[in-house]
CSV table of C-alpha atoms and ligand atoms in Angstrom, one decimal:
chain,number,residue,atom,x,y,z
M,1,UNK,CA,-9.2,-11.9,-5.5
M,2,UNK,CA,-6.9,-8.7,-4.0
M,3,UNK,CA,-7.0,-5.2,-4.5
M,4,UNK,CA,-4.9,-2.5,-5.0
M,5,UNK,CA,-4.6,0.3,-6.1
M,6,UNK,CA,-1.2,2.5,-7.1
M,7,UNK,CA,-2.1,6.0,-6.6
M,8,UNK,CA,0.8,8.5,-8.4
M,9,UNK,CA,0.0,11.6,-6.4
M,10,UNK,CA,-0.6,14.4,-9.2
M,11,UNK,CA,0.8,12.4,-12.2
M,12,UNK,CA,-0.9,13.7,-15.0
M,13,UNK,CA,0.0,16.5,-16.8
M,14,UNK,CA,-0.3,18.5,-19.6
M,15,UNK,CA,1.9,18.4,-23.4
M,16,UNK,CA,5.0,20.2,-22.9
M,17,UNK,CA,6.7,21.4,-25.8
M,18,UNK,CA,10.4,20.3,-25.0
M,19,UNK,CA,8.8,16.8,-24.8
M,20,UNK,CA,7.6,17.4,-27.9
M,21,UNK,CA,4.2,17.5,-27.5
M,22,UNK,CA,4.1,14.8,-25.1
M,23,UNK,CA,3.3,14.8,-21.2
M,24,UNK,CA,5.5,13.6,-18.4
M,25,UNK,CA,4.1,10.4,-18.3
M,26,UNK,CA,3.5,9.6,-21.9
M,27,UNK,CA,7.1,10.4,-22.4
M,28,UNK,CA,8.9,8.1,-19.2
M,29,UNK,CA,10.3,5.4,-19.4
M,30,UNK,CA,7.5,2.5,-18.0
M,31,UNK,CA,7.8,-1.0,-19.6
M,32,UNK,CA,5.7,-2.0,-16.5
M,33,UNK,CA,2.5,-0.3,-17.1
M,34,UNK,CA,3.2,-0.7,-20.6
M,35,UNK,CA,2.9,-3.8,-20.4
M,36,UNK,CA,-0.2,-4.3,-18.2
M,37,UNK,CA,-2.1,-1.4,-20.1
M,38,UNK,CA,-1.6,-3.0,-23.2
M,39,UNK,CA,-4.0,-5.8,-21.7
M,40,UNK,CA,-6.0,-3.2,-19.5
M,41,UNK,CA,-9.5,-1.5,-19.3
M,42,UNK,CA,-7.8,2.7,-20.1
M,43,UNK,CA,-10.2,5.4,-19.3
M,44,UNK,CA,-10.9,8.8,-17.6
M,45,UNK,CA,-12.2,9.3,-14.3
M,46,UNK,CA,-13.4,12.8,-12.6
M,47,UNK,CA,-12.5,12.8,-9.5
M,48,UNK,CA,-13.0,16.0,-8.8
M,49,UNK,CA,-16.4,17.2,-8.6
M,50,UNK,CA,-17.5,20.3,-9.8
M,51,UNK,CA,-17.4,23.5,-7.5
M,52,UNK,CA,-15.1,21.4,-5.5
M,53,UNK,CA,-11.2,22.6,-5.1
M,54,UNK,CA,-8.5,20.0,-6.7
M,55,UNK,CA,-7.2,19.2,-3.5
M,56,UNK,CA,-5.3,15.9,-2.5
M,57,UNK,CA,-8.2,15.7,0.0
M,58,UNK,CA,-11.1,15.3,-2.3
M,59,UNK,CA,-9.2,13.6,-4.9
M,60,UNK,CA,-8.0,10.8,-2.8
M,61,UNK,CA,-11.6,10.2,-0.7
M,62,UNK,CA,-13.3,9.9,-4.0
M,63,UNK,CA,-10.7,7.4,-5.4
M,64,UNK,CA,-11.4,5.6,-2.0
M,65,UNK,CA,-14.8,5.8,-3.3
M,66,UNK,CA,-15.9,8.5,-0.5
M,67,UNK,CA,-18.4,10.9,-2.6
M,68,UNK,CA,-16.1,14.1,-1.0
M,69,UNK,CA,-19.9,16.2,-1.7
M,70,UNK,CA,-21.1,14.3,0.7
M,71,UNK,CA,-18.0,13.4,3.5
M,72,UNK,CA,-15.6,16.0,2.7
M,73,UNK,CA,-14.6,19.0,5.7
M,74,UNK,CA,-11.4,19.6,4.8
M,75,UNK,CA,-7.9,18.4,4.8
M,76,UNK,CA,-6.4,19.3,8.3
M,77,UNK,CA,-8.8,17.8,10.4
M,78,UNK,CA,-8.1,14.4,8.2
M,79,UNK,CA,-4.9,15.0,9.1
M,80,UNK,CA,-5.6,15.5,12.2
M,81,UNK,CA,-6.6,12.0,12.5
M,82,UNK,CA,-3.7,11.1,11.2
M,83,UNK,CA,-1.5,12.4,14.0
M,84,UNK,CA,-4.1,10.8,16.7
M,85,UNK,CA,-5.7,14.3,17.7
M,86,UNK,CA,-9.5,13.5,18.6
M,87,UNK,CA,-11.2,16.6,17.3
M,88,UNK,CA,-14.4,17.9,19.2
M,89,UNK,CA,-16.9,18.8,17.5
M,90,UNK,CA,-16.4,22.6,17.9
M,91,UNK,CA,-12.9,22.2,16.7
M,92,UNK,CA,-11.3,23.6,14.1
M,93,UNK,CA,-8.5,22.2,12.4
M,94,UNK,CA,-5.5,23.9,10.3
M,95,UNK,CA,-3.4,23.1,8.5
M,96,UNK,CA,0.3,24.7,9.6
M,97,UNK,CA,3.2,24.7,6.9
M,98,UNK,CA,6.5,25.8,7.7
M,99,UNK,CA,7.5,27.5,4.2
M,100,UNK,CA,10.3,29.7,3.2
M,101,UNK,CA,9.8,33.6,2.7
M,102,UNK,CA,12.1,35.4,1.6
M,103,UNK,CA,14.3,37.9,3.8
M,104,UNK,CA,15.2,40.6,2.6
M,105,UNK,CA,16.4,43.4,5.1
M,106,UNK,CA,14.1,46.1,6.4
M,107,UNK,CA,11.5,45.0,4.7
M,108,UNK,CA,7.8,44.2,6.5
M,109,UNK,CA,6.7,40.5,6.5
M,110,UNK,CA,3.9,41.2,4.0
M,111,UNK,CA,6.4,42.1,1.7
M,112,UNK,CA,8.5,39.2,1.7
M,113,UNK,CA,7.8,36.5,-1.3
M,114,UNK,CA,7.2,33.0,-0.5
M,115,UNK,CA,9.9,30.7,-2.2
M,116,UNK,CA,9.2,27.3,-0.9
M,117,UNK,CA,6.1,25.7,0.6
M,118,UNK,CA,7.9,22.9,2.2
M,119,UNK,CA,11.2,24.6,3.5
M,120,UNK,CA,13.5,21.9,1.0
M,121,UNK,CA,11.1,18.8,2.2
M,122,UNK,CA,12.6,20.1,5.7
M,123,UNK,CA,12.9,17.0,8.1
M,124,UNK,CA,10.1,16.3,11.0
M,125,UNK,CA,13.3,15.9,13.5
M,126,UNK,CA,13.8,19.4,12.5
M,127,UNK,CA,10.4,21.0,11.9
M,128,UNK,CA,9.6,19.7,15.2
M,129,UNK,CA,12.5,21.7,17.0
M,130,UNK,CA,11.1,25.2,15.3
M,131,UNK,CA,7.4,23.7,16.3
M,132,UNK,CA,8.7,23.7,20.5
M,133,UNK,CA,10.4,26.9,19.6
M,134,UNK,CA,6.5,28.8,18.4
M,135,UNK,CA,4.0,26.8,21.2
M,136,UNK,CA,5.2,28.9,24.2
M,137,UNK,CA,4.2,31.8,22.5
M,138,UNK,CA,1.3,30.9,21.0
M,139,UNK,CA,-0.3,28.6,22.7
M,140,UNK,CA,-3.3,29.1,25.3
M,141,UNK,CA,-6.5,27.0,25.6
M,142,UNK,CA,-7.6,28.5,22.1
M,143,UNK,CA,-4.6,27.5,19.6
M,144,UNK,CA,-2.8,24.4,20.4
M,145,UNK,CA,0.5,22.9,18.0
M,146,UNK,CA,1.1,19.7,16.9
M,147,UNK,CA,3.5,18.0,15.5
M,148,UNK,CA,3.3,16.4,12.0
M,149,UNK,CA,5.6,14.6,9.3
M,150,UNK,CA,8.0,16.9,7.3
M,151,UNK,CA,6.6,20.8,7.0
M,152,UNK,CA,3.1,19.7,7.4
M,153,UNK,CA,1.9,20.3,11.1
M,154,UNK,CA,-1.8,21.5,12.6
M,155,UNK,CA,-2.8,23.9,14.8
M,156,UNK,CA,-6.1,23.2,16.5
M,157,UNK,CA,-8.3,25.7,17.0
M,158,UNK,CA,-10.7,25.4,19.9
M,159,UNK,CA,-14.2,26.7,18.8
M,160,UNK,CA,-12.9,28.5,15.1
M,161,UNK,CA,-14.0,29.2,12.3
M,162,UNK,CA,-13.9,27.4,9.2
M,163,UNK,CA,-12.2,30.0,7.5
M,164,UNK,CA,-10.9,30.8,3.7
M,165,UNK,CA,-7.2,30.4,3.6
M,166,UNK,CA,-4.4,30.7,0.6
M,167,UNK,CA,-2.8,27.0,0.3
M,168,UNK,CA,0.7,28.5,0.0
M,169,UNK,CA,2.0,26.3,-3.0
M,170,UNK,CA,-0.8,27.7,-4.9
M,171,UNK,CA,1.4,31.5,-4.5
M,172,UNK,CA,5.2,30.5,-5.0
M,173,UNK,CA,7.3,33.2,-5.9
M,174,UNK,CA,4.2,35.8,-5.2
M,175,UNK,CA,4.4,38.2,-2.3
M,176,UNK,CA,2.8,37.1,0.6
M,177,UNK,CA,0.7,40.1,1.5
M,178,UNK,CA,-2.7,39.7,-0.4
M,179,UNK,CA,-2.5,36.0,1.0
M,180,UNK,CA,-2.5,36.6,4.5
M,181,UNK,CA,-4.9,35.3,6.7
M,182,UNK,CA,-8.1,37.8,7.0
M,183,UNK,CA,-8.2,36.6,10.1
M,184,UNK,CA,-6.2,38.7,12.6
M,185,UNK,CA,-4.9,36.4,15.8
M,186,UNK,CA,-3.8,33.7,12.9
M,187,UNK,CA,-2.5,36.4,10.6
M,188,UNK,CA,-0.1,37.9,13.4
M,189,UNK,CA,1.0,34.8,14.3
M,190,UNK,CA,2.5,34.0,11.0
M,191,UNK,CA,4.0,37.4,11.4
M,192,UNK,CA,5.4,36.6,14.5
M,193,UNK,CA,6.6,33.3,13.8
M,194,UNK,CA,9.1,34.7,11.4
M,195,UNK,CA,10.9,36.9,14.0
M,196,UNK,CA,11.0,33.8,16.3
M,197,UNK,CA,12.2,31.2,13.3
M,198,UNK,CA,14.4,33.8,11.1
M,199,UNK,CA,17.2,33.3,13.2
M,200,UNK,CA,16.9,30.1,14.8
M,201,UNK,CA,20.1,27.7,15.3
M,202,UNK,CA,18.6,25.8,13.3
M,203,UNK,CA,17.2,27.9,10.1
M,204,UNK,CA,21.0,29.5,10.6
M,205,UNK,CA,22.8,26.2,10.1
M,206,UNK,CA,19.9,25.2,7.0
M,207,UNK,CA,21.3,28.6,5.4
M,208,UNK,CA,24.8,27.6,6.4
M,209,UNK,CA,24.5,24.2,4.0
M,210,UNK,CA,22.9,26.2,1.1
M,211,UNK,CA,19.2,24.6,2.3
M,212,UNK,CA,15.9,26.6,2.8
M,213,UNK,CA,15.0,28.7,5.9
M,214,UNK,CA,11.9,27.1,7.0
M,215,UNK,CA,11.4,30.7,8.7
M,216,UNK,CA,8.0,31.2,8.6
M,217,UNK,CA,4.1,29.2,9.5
M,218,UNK,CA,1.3,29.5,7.1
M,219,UNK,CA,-1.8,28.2,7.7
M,220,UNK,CA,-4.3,26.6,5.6
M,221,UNK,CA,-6.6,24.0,5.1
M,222,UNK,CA,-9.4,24.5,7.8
M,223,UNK,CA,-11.7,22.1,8.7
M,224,UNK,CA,-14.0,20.5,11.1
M,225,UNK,CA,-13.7,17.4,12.3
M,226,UNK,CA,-14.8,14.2,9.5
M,227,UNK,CA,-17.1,11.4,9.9
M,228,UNK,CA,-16.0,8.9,7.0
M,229,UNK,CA,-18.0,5.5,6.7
M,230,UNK,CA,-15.8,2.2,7.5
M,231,UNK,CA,-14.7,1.0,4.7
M,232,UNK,CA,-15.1,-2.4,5.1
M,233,UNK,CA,-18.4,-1.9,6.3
M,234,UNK,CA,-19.3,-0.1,2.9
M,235,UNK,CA,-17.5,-2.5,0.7
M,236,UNK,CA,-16.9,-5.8,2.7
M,237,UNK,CA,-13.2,-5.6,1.9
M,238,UNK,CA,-10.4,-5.4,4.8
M,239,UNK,CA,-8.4,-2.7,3.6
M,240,UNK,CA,-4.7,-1.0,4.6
M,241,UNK,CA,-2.9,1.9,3.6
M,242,UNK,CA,0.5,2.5,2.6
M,243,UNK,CA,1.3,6.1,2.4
M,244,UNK,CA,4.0,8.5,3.8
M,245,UNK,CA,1.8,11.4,4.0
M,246,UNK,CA,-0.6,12.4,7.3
M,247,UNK,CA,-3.5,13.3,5.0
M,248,UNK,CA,-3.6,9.7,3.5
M,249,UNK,CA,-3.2,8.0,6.9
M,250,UNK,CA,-6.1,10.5,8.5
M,251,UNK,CA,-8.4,9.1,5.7
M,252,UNK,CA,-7.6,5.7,6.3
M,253,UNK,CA,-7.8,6.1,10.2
M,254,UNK,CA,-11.0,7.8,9.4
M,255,UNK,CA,-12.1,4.7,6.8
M,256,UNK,CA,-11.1,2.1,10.0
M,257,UNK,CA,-8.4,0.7,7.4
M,258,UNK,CA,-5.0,-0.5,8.4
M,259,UNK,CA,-2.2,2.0,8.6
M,260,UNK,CA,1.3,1.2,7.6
M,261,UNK,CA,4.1,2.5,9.0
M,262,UNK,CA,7.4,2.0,6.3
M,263,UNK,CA,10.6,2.8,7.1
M,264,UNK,CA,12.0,5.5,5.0
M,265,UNK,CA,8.7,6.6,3.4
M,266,UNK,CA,8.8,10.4,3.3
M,267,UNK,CA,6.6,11.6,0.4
M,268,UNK,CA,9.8,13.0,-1.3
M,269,UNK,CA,11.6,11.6,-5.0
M,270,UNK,CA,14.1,9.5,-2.6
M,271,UNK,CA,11.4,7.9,-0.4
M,272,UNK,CA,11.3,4.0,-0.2
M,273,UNK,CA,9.4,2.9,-2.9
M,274,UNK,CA,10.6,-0.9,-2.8
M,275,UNK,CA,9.4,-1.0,1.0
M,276,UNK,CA,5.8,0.2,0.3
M,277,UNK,CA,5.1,-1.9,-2.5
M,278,UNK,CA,6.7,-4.7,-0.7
M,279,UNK,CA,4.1,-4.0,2.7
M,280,UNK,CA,1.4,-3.7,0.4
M,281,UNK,CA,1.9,-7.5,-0.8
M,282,UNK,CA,2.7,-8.2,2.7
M,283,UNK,CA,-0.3,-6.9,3.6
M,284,UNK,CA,-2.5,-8.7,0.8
M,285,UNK,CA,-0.7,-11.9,1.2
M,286,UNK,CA,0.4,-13.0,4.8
M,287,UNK,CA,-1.8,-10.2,6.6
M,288,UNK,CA,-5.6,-11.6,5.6
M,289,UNK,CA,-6.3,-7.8,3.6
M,290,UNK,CA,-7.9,-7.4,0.9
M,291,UNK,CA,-7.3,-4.2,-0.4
M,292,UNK,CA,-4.2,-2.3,-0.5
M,293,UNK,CA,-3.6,1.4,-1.1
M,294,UNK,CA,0.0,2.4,-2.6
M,295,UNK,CA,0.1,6.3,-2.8
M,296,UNK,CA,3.1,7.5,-3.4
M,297,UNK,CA,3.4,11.9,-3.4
M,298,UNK,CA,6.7,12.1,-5.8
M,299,UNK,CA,5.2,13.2,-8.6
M,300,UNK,CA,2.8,15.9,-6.9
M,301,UNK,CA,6.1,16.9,-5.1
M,302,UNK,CA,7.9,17.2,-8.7
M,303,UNK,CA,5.0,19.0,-10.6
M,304,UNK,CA,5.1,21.9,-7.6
M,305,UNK,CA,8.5,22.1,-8.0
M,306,UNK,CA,7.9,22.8,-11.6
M,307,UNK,CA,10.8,20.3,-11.8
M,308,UNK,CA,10.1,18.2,-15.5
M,309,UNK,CA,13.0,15.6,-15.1
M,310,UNK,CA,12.4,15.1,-11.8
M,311,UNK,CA,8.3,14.3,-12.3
M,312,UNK,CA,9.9,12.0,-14.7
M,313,UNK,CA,11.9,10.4,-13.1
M,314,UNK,CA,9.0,10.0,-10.4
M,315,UNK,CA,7.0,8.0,-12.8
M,316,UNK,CA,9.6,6.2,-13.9
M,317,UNK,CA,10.3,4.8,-10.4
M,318,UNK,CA,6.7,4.4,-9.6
M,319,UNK,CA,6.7,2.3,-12.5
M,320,UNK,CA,10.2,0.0,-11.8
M,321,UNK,CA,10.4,0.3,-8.2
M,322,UNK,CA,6.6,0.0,-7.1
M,323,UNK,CA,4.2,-1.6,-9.8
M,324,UNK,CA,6.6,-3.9,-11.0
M,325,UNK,CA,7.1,-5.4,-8.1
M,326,UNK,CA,4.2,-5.8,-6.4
M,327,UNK,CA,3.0,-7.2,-9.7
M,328,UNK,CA,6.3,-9.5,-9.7
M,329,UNK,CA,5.2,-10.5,-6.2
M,330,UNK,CA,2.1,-11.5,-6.9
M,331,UNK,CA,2.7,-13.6,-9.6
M,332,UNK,CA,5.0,-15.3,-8.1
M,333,UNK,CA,2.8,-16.0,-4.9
M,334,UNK,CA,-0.2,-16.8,-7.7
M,335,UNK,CA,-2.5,-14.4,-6.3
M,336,UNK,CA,-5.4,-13.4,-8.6
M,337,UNK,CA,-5.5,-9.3,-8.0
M,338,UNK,CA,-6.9,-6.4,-9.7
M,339,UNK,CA,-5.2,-3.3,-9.9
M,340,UNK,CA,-5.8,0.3,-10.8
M,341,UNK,CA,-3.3,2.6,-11.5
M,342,UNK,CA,-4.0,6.5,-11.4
M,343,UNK,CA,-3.5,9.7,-10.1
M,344,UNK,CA,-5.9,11.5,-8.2
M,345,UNK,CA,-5.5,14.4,-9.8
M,346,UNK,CA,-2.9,16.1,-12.0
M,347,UNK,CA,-0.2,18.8,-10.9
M,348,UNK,CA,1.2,20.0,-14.3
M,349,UNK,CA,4.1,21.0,-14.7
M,350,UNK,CA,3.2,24.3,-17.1
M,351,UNK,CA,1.5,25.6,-13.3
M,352,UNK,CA,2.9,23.9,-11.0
M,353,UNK,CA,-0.3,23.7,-8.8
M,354,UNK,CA,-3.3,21.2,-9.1
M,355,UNK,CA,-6.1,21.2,-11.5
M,356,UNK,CA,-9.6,20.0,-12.3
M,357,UNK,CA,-8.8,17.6,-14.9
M,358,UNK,CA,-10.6,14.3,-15.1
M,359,UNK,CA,-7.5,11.5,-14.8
M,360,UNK,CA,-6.4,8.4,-16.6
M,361,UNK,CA,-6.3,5.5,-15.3
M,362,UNK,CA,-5.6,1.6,-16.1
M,363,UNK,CA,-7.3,-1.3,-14.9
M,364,UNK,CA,-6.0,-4.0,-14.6
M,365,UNK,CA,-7.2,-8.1,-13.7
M,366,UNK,CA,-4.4,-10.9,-14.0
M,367,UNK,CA,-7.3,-13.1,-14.4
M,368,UNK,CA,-9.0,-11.3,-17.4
M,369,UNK,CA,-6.7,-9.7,-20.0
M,370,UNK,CA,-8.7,-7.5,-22.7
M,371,UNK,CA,-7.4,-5.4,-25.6
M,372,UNK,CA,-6.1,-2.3,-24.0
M,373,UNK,CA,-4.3,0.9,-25.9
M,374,UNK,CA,-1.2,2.9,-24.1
M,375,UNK,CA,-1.7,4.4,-20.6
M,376,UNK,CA,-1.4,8.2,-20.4
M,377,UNK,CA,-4.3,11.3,-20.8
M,378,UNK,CA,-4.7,11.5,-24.5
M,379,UNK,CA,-5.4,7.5,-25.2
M,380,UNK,CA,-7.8,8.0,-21.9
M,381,UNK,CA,-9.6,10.6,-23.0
M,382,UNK,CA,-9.4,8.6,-26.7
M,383,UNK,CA,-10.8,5.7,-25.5
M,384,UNK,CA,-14.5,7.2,-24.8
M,385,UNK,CA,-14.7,5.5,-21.3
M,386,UNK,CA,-15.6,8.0,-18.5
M,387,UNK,CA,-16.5,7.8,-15.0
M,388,UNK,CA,-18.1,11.1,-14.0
M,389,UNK,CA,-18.7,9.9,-10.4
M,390,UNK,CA,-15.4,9.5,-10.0
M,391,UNK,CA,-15.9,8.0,-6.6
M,392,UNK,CA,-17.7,5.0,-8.1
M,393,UNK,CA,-14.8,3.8,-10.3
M,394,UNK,CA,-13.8,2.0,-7.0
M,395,UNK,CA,-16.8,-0.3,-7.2
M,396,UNK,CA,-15.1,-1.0,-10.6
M,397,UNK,CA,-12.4,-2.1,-9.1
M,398,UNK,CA,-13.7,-4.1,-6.5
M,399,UNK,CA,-16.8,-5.7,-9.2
M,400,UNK,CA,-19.1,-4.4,-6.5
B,501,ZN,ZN1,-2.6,15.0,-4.7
């Protein structure tokens, strides 16, 4: 038997009235999961648990069946992992977005508004230029910069503090003062980074094409360094990870899982959906794993961008572009698999941040085809099934 799950990063959602009533994924277009839910085990799983933030972070450990009480200290140093940083103990991790503020003239840098936490999806060739262009004059033997995919970067911080911090797509459109670091080294230097990106070649050719200045750091996301449990060891199942984003990949280096590298894979709507469902059965077929993690962000991406069409379409290619063929490839290779399909938490579009929400998911076994009901949050919630340990529906999975 394989494994996998499909992870659709902040797919649930709420009813919106111009869909009539319906959410983004009860109203797209999925003959795929349609057609497996409709022979599927449909419930609700918490995977958030209470007092807990609904971050990406604690959602996606507990899927992985991680309790995130008990292994969860934050999201950058996971990342950290990701980008091969071996923390000390004493370290502290943050996360470091380049995001757009706004500019208006004469104005002080607690004034400006933040408009975009991800500078337009800015590219890593790029981010990493206005990176080089910030370490000279910031970096001594406390803060050190690295490099990370897109406008997600880290700044170590040697003996910090874990300290409270604003995630910035939680505050689009706000202005930025109130949000501001309380610390005062990392709150200057997110001052200062905007007089040393504002004007950089690069930011000025981004404004030239009509694209977003990625003109300012914000930091967030502190952490100390994580000590995850192998995965195989805790489940006996080899398992590999196919994700574009560094927070996935830190889990799975943390897990000891495989990591994938797929061309193309960017965590955006245009990122190569046929290539990571085609490693993951690459992976399960010809590479001796057992388990395969598919997470793709799109939808997470779409539902911050308070962009309805766009989350739509999101699902809609998850559906045709990732579980279909994965399941087509399976088939065809006659490999018995189970698969769950969920998100890890949702990012509705009505707020266009995370929230708490227990999520629907489907289970399903080619070898074992029940009486399911449609796959989307009202038939989950309808159908009186509930994981509350939300880190256990794993075990489900895997009939542990
Ligand atoms: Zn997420």
């Amino acid at each position: 038997m394989k494994y996998v799950v499909v992870l659709g990063d902040g797919m649930a959602d709420e009813p919106l009235e111009q869909l009539g009533g319906m959410t983004p994924l009860e109203y797209a277009k999925t003959p795929e999961m349609d057609r497996l839910a409709a022979v599927s085990e449909i419930g609700l799983a918490k995977t958030i648990p209470d007092g807990m933030k609904p971050g990406s972070d604690t959602a996606n450990l507990a899927v992985l069946g991680y309790n995130p009480k008990q292994y969860y200290t934050g999201r950058s140093p996971l990342e950290a992992l990701s980008i091969g940083v071996d923390m000390k103990p004493t370290d502290v991790a943050l996360r470091c977005n380049i995001v757009t503020v706004s500019e208006e003239e004469g104005i002080p840098y607690d004034e400006r508004t933040i408009i975009d936490h991800s500078s337009g999806e800015i590219s890593t060739q790029e981010a990493a230029v206005l990176i080089e262009a910030v370490k000279p004059v910031f970096e001594n033997e406390i803060y050190q910069f690295y490099v990370g995919t897109s406008y997600r970067h880290l700044l170590i911080w040697n003996h910090g503090s874990v300290v409270e911090l604003t995630p910035p797509h939680d505050i689009l459109g706000k202005k930025i003062g109130n949000y501001l670091p309380a610390d005062k080294v990392l709150r200057e230097m997110q001052r200062k980074s905007f007089d040393i990106l504002n004007q950089h070649p690069i930011n000025l050719e981004r404004a030239k094409k009509g694209l977003n200045k990625a003109n300012s750091l914000w930091f967030w996301g502190a952490g100390t360094r994580p000590q995850l449990d192998s995965f195989e060891k805790k489940t006996g199942k080899r398992g590999t990870m196919i994700s574009a984003v560094d927070l996935l990949k830190g889990i799975a280096v943390g897990a000891e899982m495989n990591v994938v590298e797929v061309e193309g894979a960017n965590g955006s709507l245009h990122t190569n959906y046929e290539g990571k469902a085609m490693a993951a059965v690459r992976d399960l077929t010809e590479n001796g794993y057992d388990f395969a993690y598919v997470h793709v962000e799109a939808p997470d991406e779409m539902g911050h961008q308070g962009s309805m069409e766009r989350k739509i379409q999101a699902i809609e290619y998850l559906d045709q572009r990732v579980i279909k063929l994965v399941v087509k490839e399976l088939e065809n290779k006659n490999v018995d698999f189970r698969m769950l399909i969920m998100p890890d938490h949702p990012t509705p579009i009505c707020c266009r941040t995370h929230t708490s929400d227990p999520v629907p998911y489907l289970l399903y076994d080619s070898t074992k085809k029940i009486t399911g009901r449609p796959y989307n949050e009202k038939e989950a919630k309808k159908s009186g099934i509930f994981v509350e340990e939300g880190f256990r529906l794993v075990e489900k999975l895997l009939e542990l």
